[in-house]
Amino acid sequence: MQKLGEFKLPNFFNYPPYFTLQPVRETREKQIQLWKELIIDFCRTQKIFVIGLEEDFPLFSNPAIERSLSYEAREAFLSALVSDGRAEWMDKGHRKCLVLWHRIQDWADLIVKFVKEYGLEDSVMTVEEIRSGTESRGTELHGIDRTVLMRALKLLEHKGKLAIFKGTSADDEGVKFSL
């Protein structure tokens, strides 16, 4: 089995036709499903949140079989993730995609679980501490994309589980949990 770093690639990754958008609808649907799963799994294990269509992305080519996805195929696979609510286009031109390997509600649930596990129910933390502090080390929250984190925090704020307050800079934004 071929690997990309520590990530084990599926068998289809070595099958050249899967790097070309398939013309038959049934085959294309299966192809899109396989690519969606691969992209989500890879992004989750590698903690990748943003994919640029015009940038090198390790999954979009396989030098071993001398194949690369076309721009059209890349956009089709990412658009399918967007349709499923597992990604969002970050720009109108569809050049950058925010991959949501957890939906925003799932990230919010992970934050609540983290807060409860670490006894932070009535604590105050900065947004940066949640993303990269010692408490979050070893959790899925460590290294979370700031945009994703802020959206999950705002969802929890809307539900009355925390309050977000501004500091003097974006790095100073704080969160007061009230679970």
XYZ file of C-alpha atoms in Angstrom, residues 14-151:
138
model
C -2.870 3.981 -8.051
C -5.615 3.542 -10.653
C -5.050 6.130 -13.440
C -8.732 6.557 -14.458
C -9.533 7.971 -11.019
C -7.392 10.997 -11.867
C -9.691 11.816 -14.801
C -13.307 12.874 -14.336
C -15.354 9.920 -15.508
C -17.975 10.571 -18.205
C -20.460 7.892 -17.072
C -22.680 9.306 -14.302
C -22.672 6.185 -12.093
C -18.904 5.813 -12.297
C -18.388 9.528 -11.678
C -20.605 9.407 -8.563
C -18.529 6.547 -7.155
C -15.320 8.396 -8.089
C -16.504 11.601 -6.382
C -17.503 9.679 -3.242
C -14.062 8.033 -3.025
C -12.278 11.359 -3.502
C -14.482 13.113 -0.910
C -13.648 10.445 1.679
C -9.950 10.590 0.798
C -9.784 14.397 1.045
C -11.622 14.468 4.400
C -9.491 11.639 5.873
C -6.249 13.186 4.667
C -7.140 16.673 5.916
C -8.199 15.281 9.311
C -4.998 13.270 9.842
C -2.738 16.052 8.550
C -4.733 18.873 10.226
C -5.216 20.680 6.923
C -8.072 23.174 6.804
C -7.523 25.082 3.556
C -6.972 23.698 0.067
C -6.030 26.035 -2.751
C -7.126 24.803 -6.167
C -4.171 26.458 -7.847
C -1.625 25.290 -5.264
C 0.222 22.008 -4.989
C -1.774 19.648 -2.806
C -0.265 16.192 -2.215
C -3.423 14.253 -3.069
C -3.932 15.935 -6.409
C -1.093 14.105 -8.112
C 0.499 10.685 -8.058
C 4.014 10.733 -9.494
C 4.210 6.921 -9.278
C 1.617 6.604 -12.066
C 2.366 10.011 -13.622
C -1.155 11.335 -13.081
C -2.560 14.604 -11.762
C -6.090 15.863 -11.304
C -7.197 18.564 -13.691
C -8.414 21.885 -12.312
C -11.935 20.819 -13.309
C -11.644 17.554 -11.328
C -10.249 19.343 -8.267
C -13.116 21.804 -8.357
C -15.677 19.008 -8.869
C -14.432 17.030 -5.853
C -14.250 20.081 -3.580
C -17.642 21.330 -4.817
C -19.091 17.939 -3.861
C -17.698 18.441 -0.338
C -19.265 21.930 -0.286
C -22.616 20.427 -1.321
C -22.354 17.948 1.571
C -21.610 20.744 4.061
C -18.090 19.394 4.591
C -16.340 22.378 2.987
C -16.945 26.001 2.037
C -15.514 28.153 -0.702
C -13.510 30.985 0.836
C -13.743 33.224 -2.221
C -16.173 33.912 -5.056
C -13.752 32.566 -7.647
C -13.673 29.134 -5.966
C -9.892 29.130 -5.672
C -9.623 28.365 -1.937
C -11.683 25.891 0.016
C -12.111 25.594 3.791
C -12.375 21.878 4.577
C -14.619 21.000 7.495
C -13.578 17.511 8.477
C -15.814 18.192 11.457
C -18.915 20.273 10.880
C -19.077 23.520 12.913
C -21.591 21.958 15.329
C -19.200 19.016 15.844
C -16.328 21.424 16.575
C -18.597 23.192 19.078
C -19.323 19.829 20.740
C -15.567 19.113 20.913
C -15.014 22.479 22.607
C -17.683 21.689 25.225
C -16.145 18.245 25.803
C -12.669 19.808 26.131
C -13.904 22.424 28.610
C -15.642 19.799 30.751
C -12.738 17.296 30.646
C -10.263 19.941 31.787
C -12.545 21.510 34.403
C -12.670 24.868 32.626
C -16.443 25.385 32.984
C -16.133 28.823 34.612
C -12.738 29.755 33.176
C -11.463 32.409 30.835
C -9.114 31.508 27.984
C -7.802 33.362 24.981
C -8.690 32.098 21.539
C -4.987 31.428 20.969
C -4.787 29.311 24.144
C -7.590 27.131 22.794
C -5.815 26.791 19.443
C -2.254 26.330 20.645
C -2.056 26.351 24.433
C -0.736 23.592 26.658
C -4.271 22.552 27.652
C -5.272 21.789 24.069
C -2.105 19.832 23.237
C -2.986 16.300 22.237
C -6.608 17.210 21.447
C -8.243 17.793 18.089
C -8.563 21.472 18.997
C -4.794 21.956 18.973
C -3.912 23.687 15.703
C -7.531 24.300 14.696
C -7.992 26.908 11.982
C -8.903 30.255 13.562
C -11.898 30.780 11.266
C -13.344 27.381 12.152
C -12.705 27.927 15.868
C -14.344 31.364 15.868
C -17.422 30.031 14.087
